[in-house]
Short mmCIF file of C-alpha atoms and ligand atoms in Angstrom, two decimals:
data_model
loop_
_atom_site.label_atom_id
_atom_site.label_comp_id
_atom_site.label_asym_id
_atom_site.label_seq_id
_atom_site.Cartn_x
_atom_site.Cartn_y
_atom_site.Cartn_z
CA MET A 1 -10.40 212.07 154.39
CA GLN A 2 -11.95 212.45 157.81
CA VAL A 3 -12.60 216.03 158.88
CA LYS A 4 -13.68 216.58 162.48
CA GLY A 5 -15.69 213.41 162.84
CA GLU A 6 -17.98 214.02 159.91
CA TYR A 7 -16.96 212.54 156.57
CA LYS A 8 -16.06 214.98 153.86
CA PRO A 9 -14.47 213.69 150.70
CA LEU A 10 -11.21 215.28 149.65
CA ILE A 11 -11.45 216.46 146.08
CA VAL A 12 -8.46 217.45 144.00
CA ALA A 13 -9.31 219.72 141.09
CA PHE A 14 -6.67 220.36 138.45
CA CYS A 15 -7.62 223.64 136.79
CA CYS A 16 -5.92 225.16 133.80
CA ASN A 17 -4.57 228.62 134.27
CA TRP A 18 -6.41 230.28 131.40
CA CYS A 19 -10.03 229.21 131.70
CA SER A 20 -10.96 227.02 134.60
CA TYR A 21 -8.83 228.68 137.25
CA ALA A 22 -10.28 232.01 136.19
CA GLY A 23 -13.70 230.34 136.33
CA ALA A 24 -13.02 229.35 139.92
CA ASP A 25 -11.96 232.92 140.64
CA LEU A 26 -15.18 234.22 139.20
CA ALA A 27 -17.16 231.81 141.35
CA GLY A 28 -15.37 233.31 144.33
CA ASN A 29 -15.92 236.90 143.23
CA ASN A 30 -19.59 236.19 142.78
CA ARG A 31 -19.78 234.66 146.24
CA LEU A 32 -20.96 231.33 144.90
CA ASN A 33 -20.60 228.46 147.33
CA TYR A 34 -18.69 225.33 146.67
CA PRO A 35 -17.23 222.90 149.22
CA ASP A 36 -14.01 223.92 150.95
CA ASN A 37 -12.73 220.39 150.65
CA VAL A 38 -12.15 220.94 146.94
CA LYS A 39 -8.43 221.60 146.63
CA ILE A 40 -7.50 223.38 143.45
CA ILE A 41 -4.16 222.77 141.77
CA LYS A 42 -3.39 225.27 139.08
CA VAL A 43 -1.77 223.88 135.93
CA PRO A 44 -0.69 225.82 132.84
CA CYS A 45 -2.97 223.76 130.64
CA SER A 46 -5.18 220.74 131.26
CA CYS A 47 -2.77 218.66 129.19
CA ARG A 48 -0.08 219.29 131.79
CA VAL A 49 -1.83 216.67 133.87
CA ASN A 50 0.04 213.46 133.49
CA PRO A 51 -1.84 210.24 134.38
CA MET A 52 0.62 209.84 137.21
CA PHE A 53 -0.68 213.09 138.79
CA VAL A 54 -4.15 211.62 138.97
CA LEU A 55 -2.93 208.43 140.62
CA ARG A 56 -0.67 210.41 142.94
CA ALA A 57 -3.60 212.48 144.11
CA PHE A 58 -5.43 209.30 145.04
CA GLN A 59 -2.33 207.97 146.72
CA ARG A 60 -2.06 211.04 148.92
CA GLY A 61 -5.61 210.75 150.11
CA ALA A 62 -7.91 212.22 147.48
CA ASP A 63 -11.32 210.60 147.20
CA GLY A 64 -12.08 212.15 143.85
CA VAL A 65 -10.05 213.81 141.10
CA ILE A 66 -11.45 216.25 138.58
CA LEU A 67 -9.72 217.94 135.68
CA CYS A 68 -11.00 221.25 134.39
CA GLY A 69 -9.84 222.91 131.22
CA CYS A 70 -10.94 225.30 128.53
CA HIS A 71 -13.74 224.13 126.26
CA PRO A 72 -12.55 222.09 123.28
CA GLY A 73 -11.46 224.59 120.67
CA ASP A 74 -10.69 227.27 123.27
CA CYS A 75 -7.44 225.98 124.73
CA HIS A 76 -4.91 228.78 125.19
CA TYR A 77 -2.38 226.54 123.48
CA THR A 78 -4.82 225.63 120.72
CA SER A 79 -4.93 221.89 121.12
CA GLY A 80 -3.83 220.93 124.64
CA ASN A 81 -7.25 219.92 125.82
CA TYR A 82 -7.80 217.65 122.81
CA TYR A 83 -4.89 215.57 124.04
CA THR A 84 -6.19 215.72 127.58
CA ARG A 85 -9.48 214.39 126.33
CA ARG A 86 -7.91 211.33 124.70
CA ARG A 87 -5.56 210.60 127.57
CA MET A 88 -8.19 210.84 130.23
CA ALA A 89 -10.71 208.85 128.19
CA LEU A 90 -8.23 206.00 128.12
CA LEU A 91 -7.04 206.41 131.68
CA PHE A 92 -10.51 206.56 133.19
CA SER A 93 -11.64 203.63 131.11
CA MET A 94 -8.64 201.68 132.40
CA LEU A 95 -9.38 202.60 136.01
CA ASN A 96 -12.91 201.38 135.50
CA TYR A 97 -11.55 198.18 133.97
CA LEU A 98 -9.50 197.62 137.13
CA GLY A 99 -12.65 197.95 139.18
CA ILE A 100 -12.02 201.43 140.55
CA GLU A 101 -15.23 203.39 140.95
CA LYS A 102 -15.80 205.45 137.82
CA GLU A 103 -17.57 208.21 139.76
CA ARG A 104 -14.26 209.21 141.34
CA THR A 105 -12.81 210.73 138.20
CA ARG A 106 -14.13 213.38 135.89
CA VAL A 107 -13.18 215.87 133.21
CA GLU A 108 -15.21 219.05 132.88
CA TRP A 109 -14.72 222.01 130.55
CA VAL A 110 -15.17 225.32 132.34
CA SER A 111 -14.52 228.68 130.75
CA ALA A 112 -13.40 231.86 132.50
CA ALA A 113 -16.94 233.17 132.24
CA GLU A 114 -18.52 230.11 133.80
CA GLY A 115 -18.16 230.77 137.52
CA ALA A 116 -21.60 229.36 138.10
CA LYS A 117 -20.78 226.20 136.20
CA PHE A 118 -17.60 225.81 138.21
CA ALA A 119 -19.43 226.02 141.53
CA ALA A 120 -22.23 223.73 140.37
CA THR A 121 -19.77 221.16 139.01
CA MET A 122 -17.83 221.09 142.26
CA ASN A 123 -20.97 220.77 144.35
CA GLU A 124 -22.28 217.98 142.24
CA PHE A 125 -18.99 216.11 141.98
CA THR A 126 -18.35 216.36 145.71
CA GLU A 127 -21.77 214.95 146.39
CA ALA A 128 -21.23 212.07 143.98
CA VAL A 129 -17.91 211.21 145.59
CA ALA A 130 -19.34 211.57 149.10
CA ALA A 131 -21.97 208.99 148.19
CA LEU A 132 -19.18 206.51 147.39
CA GLY A 133 -17.38 207.07 150.64
CA GLU A 134 -13.65 206.95 151.13
CA ASN A 135 -11.30 205.89 148.41
CA LYS A 136 -10.13 202.45 149.41
CA ARG A 137 -9.19 200.94 146.10
CA LEU A 138 -6.46 203.33 145.16
CA GLU A 139 -5.27 204.41 148.57
CA ASP A 140 -1.79 204.11 149.97
CA LEU A 141 -1.96 203.08 153.59
CA ARG A 142 1.45 204.57 154.30
CA CYS A 143 0.15 208.02 153.47
CA LYS A 144 -2.55 207.77 156.11
CA LYS A 145 -2.03 210.02 159.05
CA MET B 1 6.90 172.77 114.78
CA GLN B 2 8.48 175.60 112.82
CA LYS B 3 8.51 175.38 109.05
CA VAL B 4 11.84 177.14 108.75
CA THR B 5 14.71 175.24 110.28
CA GLY B 6 17.71 176.43 112.21
CA GLU B 7 19.85 175.10 109.39
CA LEU B 8 18.17 177.32 106.84
CA LEU B 9 18.74 180.38 109.03
CA ILE B 10 22.35 179.45 109.69
CA ASN B 11 23.00 179.10 105.98
CA LYS B 12 21.40 182.44 105.27
CA ALA B 13 23.48 184.03 108.03
CA LEU B 14 26.69 182.42 106.76
CA GLU B 15 26.00 183.67 103.26
CA LEU B 16 25.42 187.24 104.47
CA LEU B 17 28.49 187.18 106.71
CA ASP B 18 30.53 185.77 103.90
CA ASN B 19 29.56 188.31 101.26
CA GLY B 20 30.10 191.12 103.72
CA THR B 21 26.52 192.38 103.91
CA VAL B 22 26.65 192.12 107.69
CA ASN B 23 29.39 191.63 110.27
CA ARG B 24 27.34 190.05 113.03
CA VAL B 25 24.12 188.18 113.58
CA LEU B 26 21.44 188.51 116.23
CA GLY B 27 20.05 185.09 117.01
CA TRP B 28 19.12 182.57 119.63
CA LYS B 29 21.36 180.15 121.45
CA ARG B 30 20.67 177.52 124.03
CA GLY B 31 20.73 178.82 127.56
CA GLU B 32 20.78 176.97 130.84
CA PHE B 33 17.91 174.65 130.00
CA ALA B 34 16.71 172.93 126.87
CA TYR B 35 13.73 175.25 126.70
CA ASP B 36 15.62 178.39 127.49
CA MET B 37 16.67 180.05 124.23
CA THR B 38 18.52 183.27 124.90
CA PRO B 39 19.32 186.08 122.50
CA ALA B 40 22.94 186.19 121.40
CA VAL B 41 25.19 188.02 118.99
CA PHE B 42 27.26 185.82 116.69
CA ALA B 43 30.30 187.31 115.07
CA ASP B 44 31.91 184.39 113.29
CA ALA B 45 30.96 181.37 111.28
CA GLU B 46 32.16 178.74 113.74
CA GLU B 47 30.16 180.15 116.59
CA LEU B 48 27.14 180.37 114.38
CA LYS B 49 27.39 176.76 113.24
CA ASN B 50 27.86 175.45 116.75
CA ASN B 51 25.48 177.51 118.80
CA PHE B 52 22.74 179.08 116.70
CA VAL B 53 19.34 177.51 117.26
CA PHE B 54 15.85 178.08 116.00
CA ASN B 55 12.97 176.08 117.40
CA ASP B 56 9.63 176.39 119.13
CA PHE B 57 11.13 178.14 122.14
CA CYS B 58 12.59 181.11 120.26
CA GLY B 59 10.01 183.61 121.45
CA ALA B 60 12.42 186.47 122.12
CA ASN B 61 11.72 189.55 120.01
CA PHE B 62 14.96 191.13 118.80
CA SER B 63 13.70 194.51 117.70
CA LYS B 64 14.65 196.27 120.91
CA TYR B 65 18.18 194.92 120.72
CA LEU B 66 18.67 196.90 117.55
CA ILE B 67 18.82 200.15 119.48
CA ALA B 68 22.11 199.11 121.05
CA GLU B 69 23.32 197.04 118.09
CA THR B 70 22.98 199.78 115.51
CA ARG B 71 25.27 202.03 117.52
CA LYS B 72 28.15 199.72 116.72
CA GLU B 73 30.29 199.51 113.60
CA GLY B 74 28.84 197.77 110.56
CA LYS B 75 25.55 196.13 109.71
CA VAL B 76 23.78 193.59 111.85
CA LEU B 77 21.59 190.75 110.62
CA VAL B 78 18.34 190.27 112.45
CA PHE B 79 15.70 187.59 112.04
CA LEU B 80 12.17 188.84 112.47
CA LYS B 81 9.11 186.77 113.17
CA PRO B 82 5.86 188.44 112.11
CA CYS B 83 5.13 189.93 115.55
CA ASP B 84 8.74 191.13 115.84
CA SER B 85 8.39 192.95 112.55
CA TYR B 86 5.61 195.13 113.98
CA SER B 87 7.88 196.17 116.84
CA PHE B 88 10.60 196.83 114.29
CA ASN B 89 8.36 199.25 112.42
CA GLN B 90 7.19 200.91 115.59
CA LEU B 91 10.76 201.56 116.67
CA LEU B 92 11.54 203.00 113.26
CA THR B 93 8.50 205.25 113.52
CA GLU B 94 9.93 206.57 116.76
CA HIS B 95 13.40 206.99 115.24
CA ARG B 96 14.97 204.66 117.75
CA PHE B 97 17.52 203.03 115.46
CA ASP B 98 19.20 203.47 112.13
CA ARG B 99 17.51 201.35 109.45
CA GLU B 100 20.63 201.55 107.30
CA LYS B 101 22.58 199.54 109.82
CA VAL B 102 20.26 196.55 109.83
CA TYR B 103 19.69 193.74 107.39
CA ALA B 104 16.34 192.19 108.28
CA VAL B 105 15.31 188.71 107.27
CA GLY B 106 11.65 187.91 107.78
CA ILE B 107 10.81 184.39 108.85
CA PRO B 108 7.42 182.71 109.00
CA CYS B 109 6.28 181.51 112.41
CA GLU B 110 4.03 178.64 113.37
CA GLY B 111 3.61 179.88 116.91
CA MET B 112 5.89 179.47 119.88
CA VAL B 113 5.24 177.20 122.83
CA ASP B 114 4.84 178.17 126.45
CA ILE B 115 7.17 176.25 128.73
CA SER B 116 4.80 176.42 131.68
CA LYS B 117 2.19 174.58 129.61
CA VAL B 118 4.80 172.00 128.61
CA LYS B 119 5.72 171.51 132.24
CA LYS B 120 2.10 171.00 133.12
CA ALA B 121 1.70 168.40 130.40
CA ALA B 122 4.99 166.58 130.94
CA GLY B 123 5.39 166.85 134.67
CA ASP B 124 8.45 167.75 136.70
CA GLY B 125 12.09 167.00 136.15
CA ILE B 126 12.50 167.93 132.50
CA LEU B 127 15.95 166.88 131.31
CA ASP B 128 15.76 167.64 127.65
CA ILE B 129 13.33 168.69 124.96
CA VAL B 130 13.80 167.97 121.30
CA CYS B 131 11.63 169.74 118.76
CA GLU B 132 10.67 167.26 116.09
CA ASN B 133 8.25 167.21 113.22
CA ASP B 134 5.31 165.79 115.10
CA GLY B 135 5.90 167.76 118.26
CA LEU B 136 8.08 168.09 121.31
CA VAL B 137 9.83 165.03 122.64
CA VAL B 138 10.27 165.61 126.35
CA LYS B 139 12.70 163.56 128.41
CA THR B 140 12.10 163.67 132.12
CA LEU B 141 13.79 162.21 135.17
CA TYR B 142 10.93 159.99 136.04
CA ASP B 143 9.13 158.89 132.93
CA THR B 144 9.64 157.52 129.49
CA ASP B 145 9.81 160.14 126.77
CA LYS B 146 6.63 162.04 126.16
CA VAL B 147 5.56 163.47 122.83
CA ILE B 148 3.55 166.64 123.09
CA ASP B 149 1.73 168.27 120.20
CA CYS B 150 2.95 171.87 119.84
CA LYS B 151 -0.58 173.05 119.12
CA GLU B 152 -1.61 172.06 122.62
CA VAL B 153 1.07 174.01 124.41
CA LEU B 154 1.13 177.15 122.30
CA ALA B 155 1.81 180.39 124.14
CA GLU B 156 -1.32 182.42 124.76
CA ARG B 157 -0.13 185.21 122.47
CA CYS B 158 0.26 182.71 119.63
CA VAL B 159 -3.17 181.17 120.19
CA SER B 160 -4.66 184.61 119.63
CA CYS B 161 -2.02 185.79 117.15
CA LYS B 162 -3.02 188.98 115.35
CA SER B 163 -0.94 188.49 112.23
CA ARG B 164 1.27 185.96 110.52
CA LYS B 165 2.42 188.60 108.10
CA CYS B 166 5.94 190.02 108.25
CA VAL B 167 5.54 193.75 107.74
CA ALA B 168 9.22 194.68 107.58
CA TYR B 169 12.12 192.87 105.94
CA ASP B 170 14.87 193.14 103.36
CA GLU B 171 14.37 189.55 102.43
CA LEU B 172 11.85 186.91 103.31
CA LEU B 173 12.52 183.24 103.97
CA GLY B 174 9.53 181.16 103.01
CA GLU B 175 6.00 182.39 102.42
CA ASN B 176 4.48 185.44 104.05
CA GLY B 177 1.33 184.84 106.06
CA ASP B 178 -1.79 186.93 106.51
CA VAL B 179 -3.20 189.34 109.03
CA LEU B 180 -5.50 187.16 111.11
CA ASP B 181 -8.96 187.70 112.42
CA SER B 182 -7.96 186.93 115.95
CA SER B 183 -9.81 186.35 119.16
CA ARG B 184 -7.44 188.52 121.13
CA PHE B 185 -10.07 190.74 122.70
CA ASP B 186 -12.26 187.92 124.02
CA GLU B 187 -10.68 187.91 127.46
CA VAL B 188 -10.90 191.69 127.70
CA GLU B 189 -14.59 191.52 126.88
CA LYS B 190 -15.14 188.91 129.54
CA LEU B 191 -13.63 191.22 132.10
CA GLU B 192 -15.66 194.17 130.89
CA LYS B 193 -18.81 192.16 131.43
CA MET B 194 -17.98 191.53 135.08
CA THR B 195 -19.21 193.82 137.83
CA GLU B 196 -16.91 196.46 139.27
CA ASP B 197 -16.28 194.37 142.38
CA GLU B 198 -15.46 191.26 140.40
CA ARG B 199 -13.04 193.17 138.22
CA TYR B 200 -11.40 194.68 141.26
CA ALA B 201 -11.02 191.27 142.87
CA PHE B 202 -9.63 189.79 139.66
CA TRP B 203 -6.94 192.43 139.28
CA GLN B 204 -6.14 192.55 142.95
CA ASN B 205 -5.42 188.85 142.78
CA GLU B 206 -3.28 189.17 139.67
CA LEU B 207 -1.37 192.33 140.45
CA SER B 208 -0.59 191.51 144.06
CA ARG B 209 1.70 188.76 142.81
CA CYS B 210 3.99 191.26 141.08
CA ILE B 211 7.49 191.24 142.52
CA ARG B 212 8.55 194.36 140.56
CA CYS B 213 11.36 192.62 138.81
CA ASN B 214 10.72 195.07 135.95
CA ALA B 215 11.21 192.31 133.39
CA CYS B 216 8.02 193.32 131.59
CA ARG B 217 9.32 196.83 131.17
CA ASP B 218 12.83 195.81 130.26
CA VAL B 219 11.77 193.42 127.53
CA CYS B 220 9.15 195.68 125.98
CA PRO B 221 10.18 197.05 122.59
CA ALA B 222 7.90 200.02 123.16
CA CYS B 223 9.55 200.90 126.51
CA THR B 224 12.75 202.41 125.24
CA CYS B 225 13.33 205.51 127.35
CA GLU B 226 16.90 205.67 128.58
CA LYS B 227 15.63 206.97 131.89
CA CYS B 228 12.34 205.49 132.97
CA VAL B 229 9.85 207.06 135.38
CA PHE B 230 10.16 203.96 137.47
CA ASP B 231 13.87 204.61 137.93
CA ASN B 232 13.34 208.09 139.27
CA PRO B 233 14.43 208.13 142.89
CA ASP B 234 11.92 210.89 143.62
CA SER B 235 9.03 208.83 142.39
CA GLY B 236 8.96 206.64 145.46
CA VAL B 237 8.46 203.56 143.31
CA GLU B 238 11.95 203.14 141.87
CA ASN B 239 13.16 199.60 141.23
CA LYS B 240 11.81 198.01 144.30
CA ALA B 241 9.34 195.48 145.50
CA VAL B 242 5.93 196.94 146.10
CA SER B 243 5.13 197.64 149.68
CA ASP B 244 1.56 198.74 149.25
CA SER B 245 -1.31 197.71 147.03
CA PHE B 246 -1.35 201.22 145.59
CA GLU B 247 2.08 200.77 144.09
CA GLU B 248 1.36 197.64 142.18
CA LYS B 249 -1.70 199.23 140.61
CA MET B 250 0.12 202.41 139.81
CA PHE B 251 3.03 200.56 138.25
CA HIS B 252 0.78 198.53 136.01
CA ILE B 253 -1.51 201.36 135.01
CA ILE B 254 1.39 203.62 134.16
CA ARG B 255 3.42 200.93 132.44
CA ALA B 256 0.50 200.09 130.20
CA PHE B 257 -0.42 203.73 129.70
CA HIS B 258 3.07 204.66 128.57
CA VAL B 259 2.86 202.15 125.74
CA ALA B 260 -0.78 202.84 124.89
CA GLY B 261 -1.09 203.46 121.18
CA ARG B 262 2.46 202.23 120.65
CA CYS B 263 2.16 198.68 121.96
CA THR B 264 2.12 196.34 119.00
CA ASP B 265 0.71 193.49 121.09
CA CYS B 266 3.81 191.38 120.63
CA GLY B 267 3.15 189.67 123.95
CA GLU B 268 6.70 189.81 125.25
CA CYS B 269 5.65 191.29 128.60
CA SER B 270 3.40 188.37 129.46
CA ARG B 271 5.96 185.90 128.18
CA VAL B 272 8.71 187.07 130.51
CA CYS B 273 6.67 187.67 133.64
CA PRO B 274 7.89 185.17 136.22
CA GLN B 275 4.63 185.57 138.10
CA HIS B 276 2.43 184.84 135.09
CA ILE B 277 0.54 188.10 135.36
CA PRO B 278 -1.60 188.57 132.23
CA LEU B 279 -0.13 191.92 131.28
CA HIS B 280 -1.50 191.59 127.77
CA LEU B 281 -4.98 192.08 129.21
CA LEU B 282 -3.99 195.59 130.23
CA ASN B 283 -2.38 196.41 126.90
CA ARG B 284 -5.25 194.93 124.96
CA LYS B 285 -7.76 196.97 126.90
CA PHE B 286 -6.01 200.10 125.65
CA ILE B 287 -5.79 198.71 122.12
CA LYS B 288 -9.44 197.77 122.14
CA ASP B 289 -10.48 201.15 123.53
CA ILE B 290 -8.38 202.97 120.95
CA ASN B 291 -9.94 200.92 118.17
CA GLU B 292 -13.42 201.62 119.45
CA PHE B 293 -12.98 205.28 120.30
CA TYR B 294 -10.71 206.53 117.55
CA GLY B 295 -10.90 203.95 114.79
CA ASP B 296 -8.87 200.81 114.15
CA TYR B 297 -5.19 201.29 114.68
CA GLN B 298 -2.41 198.73 114.65
CA ALA B 299 0.88 200.04 115.97
CA GLY B 300 3.78 199.00 113.76
CA ALA B 301 1.70 198.01 110.77
CA GLU B 302 3.49 200.71 108.85
CA VAL B 303 6.37 203.08 109.46
CA GLY B 304 5.44 206.68 110.15
CA SER B 305 1.85 206.36 111.24
CA ARG B 306 0.75 208.81 113.89
CA ALA B 307 0.03 207.18 117.24
CA PRO B 308 -3.49 207.83 118.52
CA LEU B 309 -2.34 209.51 121.72
CA VAL B 310 -0.40 212.17 119.86
CA ASN B 311 -3.34 212.82 117.63
CA TYR B 312 -6.90 214.06 118.00
CA THR B 313 -10.02 215.07 116.17
CA VAL B 314 -12.22 217.92 117.29
CA ASP B 315 -15.15 215.64 117.95
CA ASP B 316 -13.50 212.87 119.94
CA LEU B 317 -15.66 211.38 122.61
CA GLU B 318 -15.59 212.75 126.15
CA PRO B 319 -13.94 210.76 128.97
CA SER B 320 -17.32 210.22 130.63
CA GLU B 321 -18.67 208.62 127.47
CA ALA B 322 -15.56 206.49 127.18
CA VAL B 323 -16.06 205.07 130.64
CA GLN B 324 -19.72 204.29 129.96
CA LYS B 325 -18.76 202.37 126.83
CA GLY B 326 -16.56 199.90 128.62
CA ASP B 327 -19.00 199.33 131.41
CA ALA B 328 -21.21 196.30 131.60
CA ASP B 329 -23.24 197.64 134.50
CA ASN B 330 -24.89 199.89 131.99
CA ALA B 331 -24.95 197.42 129.14
S1 SF4 C 401 3.56 196.16 126.22
FE1 SF4 C 401 4.00 193.95 125.98
S2 SF4 C 401 2.88 193.40 124.11
FE2 SF4 C 401 3.07 195.64 124.09
S3 SF4 C 401 4.92 196.08 122.92
FE3 SF4 C 401 5.51 195.97 125.12
S4 SF4 C 401 6.15 193.82 125.44
FE4 SF4 C 401 5.00 193.89 123.48
S1 SF4 C 402 7.47 190.94 134.81
FE1 SF4 C 402 5.73 190.39 136.11
S2 SF4 C 402 6.54 190.34 138.22
FE2 SF4 C 402 8.06 191.42 136.96
S3 SF4 C 402 7.50 193.60 137.21
FE3 SF4 C 402 6.44 192.87 135.37
S4 SF4 C 402 4.42 192.21 136.12
FE4 SF4 C 402 5.74 192.41 137.92
S1 FES C 403 -5.08 226.25 128.47
FE1 FES C 403 -6.97 225.61 129.29
S2 FES C 403 -7.04 223.57 128.55
FE2 FES C 403 -5.22 224.26 127.56
#
């Protein structure tokens, strides 16, 4: 995504309602900085994220997609994030197999107490994606403005 | 050349029809061309005697047909090749049909041939093909008859066959084979060893040929949803030719993902693709990853096993580790 001449990657962050979204909130309350081009989408649990959502995000112009959920063992629904972990392991491995840059996708576990981790993760991920430049391999030209 | 003959199967079918075990038979009959064996349902003895065929072109896997067939009155007879029997078990695991309404006869398989390889070997203008003991006798418009050794034109899935063992049957014709130590992941490994750019170019070249006929989905015995995501009018990708390179990738990633852990590697998708896209390389990547990440798993080997994507252990590997594993740049 091009923002006012200077390139800023668009990051879509799926955050589960119970841990990671609260973690993002805490980052905000603590006035910790993270890039404003990270767009958070709240989901009930990380396992709500269907592989199609990830691809859709790329289609609509995301340059990087990150999933955040409760730490393994801490999922509000007991085991949701264990399924997320398997699904995303396979999906990301497949994307890599198709030659799509592996730095564009990530899963990170962030608890409600980890505001600092949330901000640091987003800073770091945004930087990594910025280094790759725009997403060309999974983009949909029709969605370009 | 198949060891079991059409005659043997017809006799078995006649016997089972006659003694009332079944009231119809799922089998193959000749279609438009000599190499085009289409699935058919036979309800009476005459039809069976006249039209039933079994030869080296009978690749079609009947397991999926059982979903519709078992909703009808009475029992149906189905012939299962070893790879079909894995799909059969997988469908039973997912409660997709009623086992009580099927009589399954397992048949050994010597491997099916790929018509595009035959065409390459025999040239254009094929008039007729006869499957004989020492191979295929091909009559063409232009040439004298050619004899082709079946071994040389075997379908890719049969070259790297995972198992010659029927895993589901009520009765077996002939000898059961063994699970094979196959080379089916070799091609996947080759791709993994390429650089990211090479892999991208490879898949771009393959997937851009897709015409979205949906044949791969329709034939797949693991794709059995009554309403498919790709039929959803809100999805923007419903039943249509791709109009952007994103769509072809998305279709193939999602198609393969939806059967991950349930795909038995029967090879039907690659067989039916009119564009010769190596879909098995996508499925096998998932199978290989699952084996490496979560332990060996063969879908359909037994009824009732829990598919790896609806299962977990607390110390599964993280997605970032998974990606590193399949990456040659770091190897
Ligand atoms: S994806 Fe292909 S190989 Fe796997 S079960 Fe479906 S048709 Fe068979
Ligand atoms: S069968 Fe081949 S051409 Fe048809 S939708 Fe599948 S991959 Fe595309
Ligand atoms: S609720 Fe947070 S991952 Fe399930």
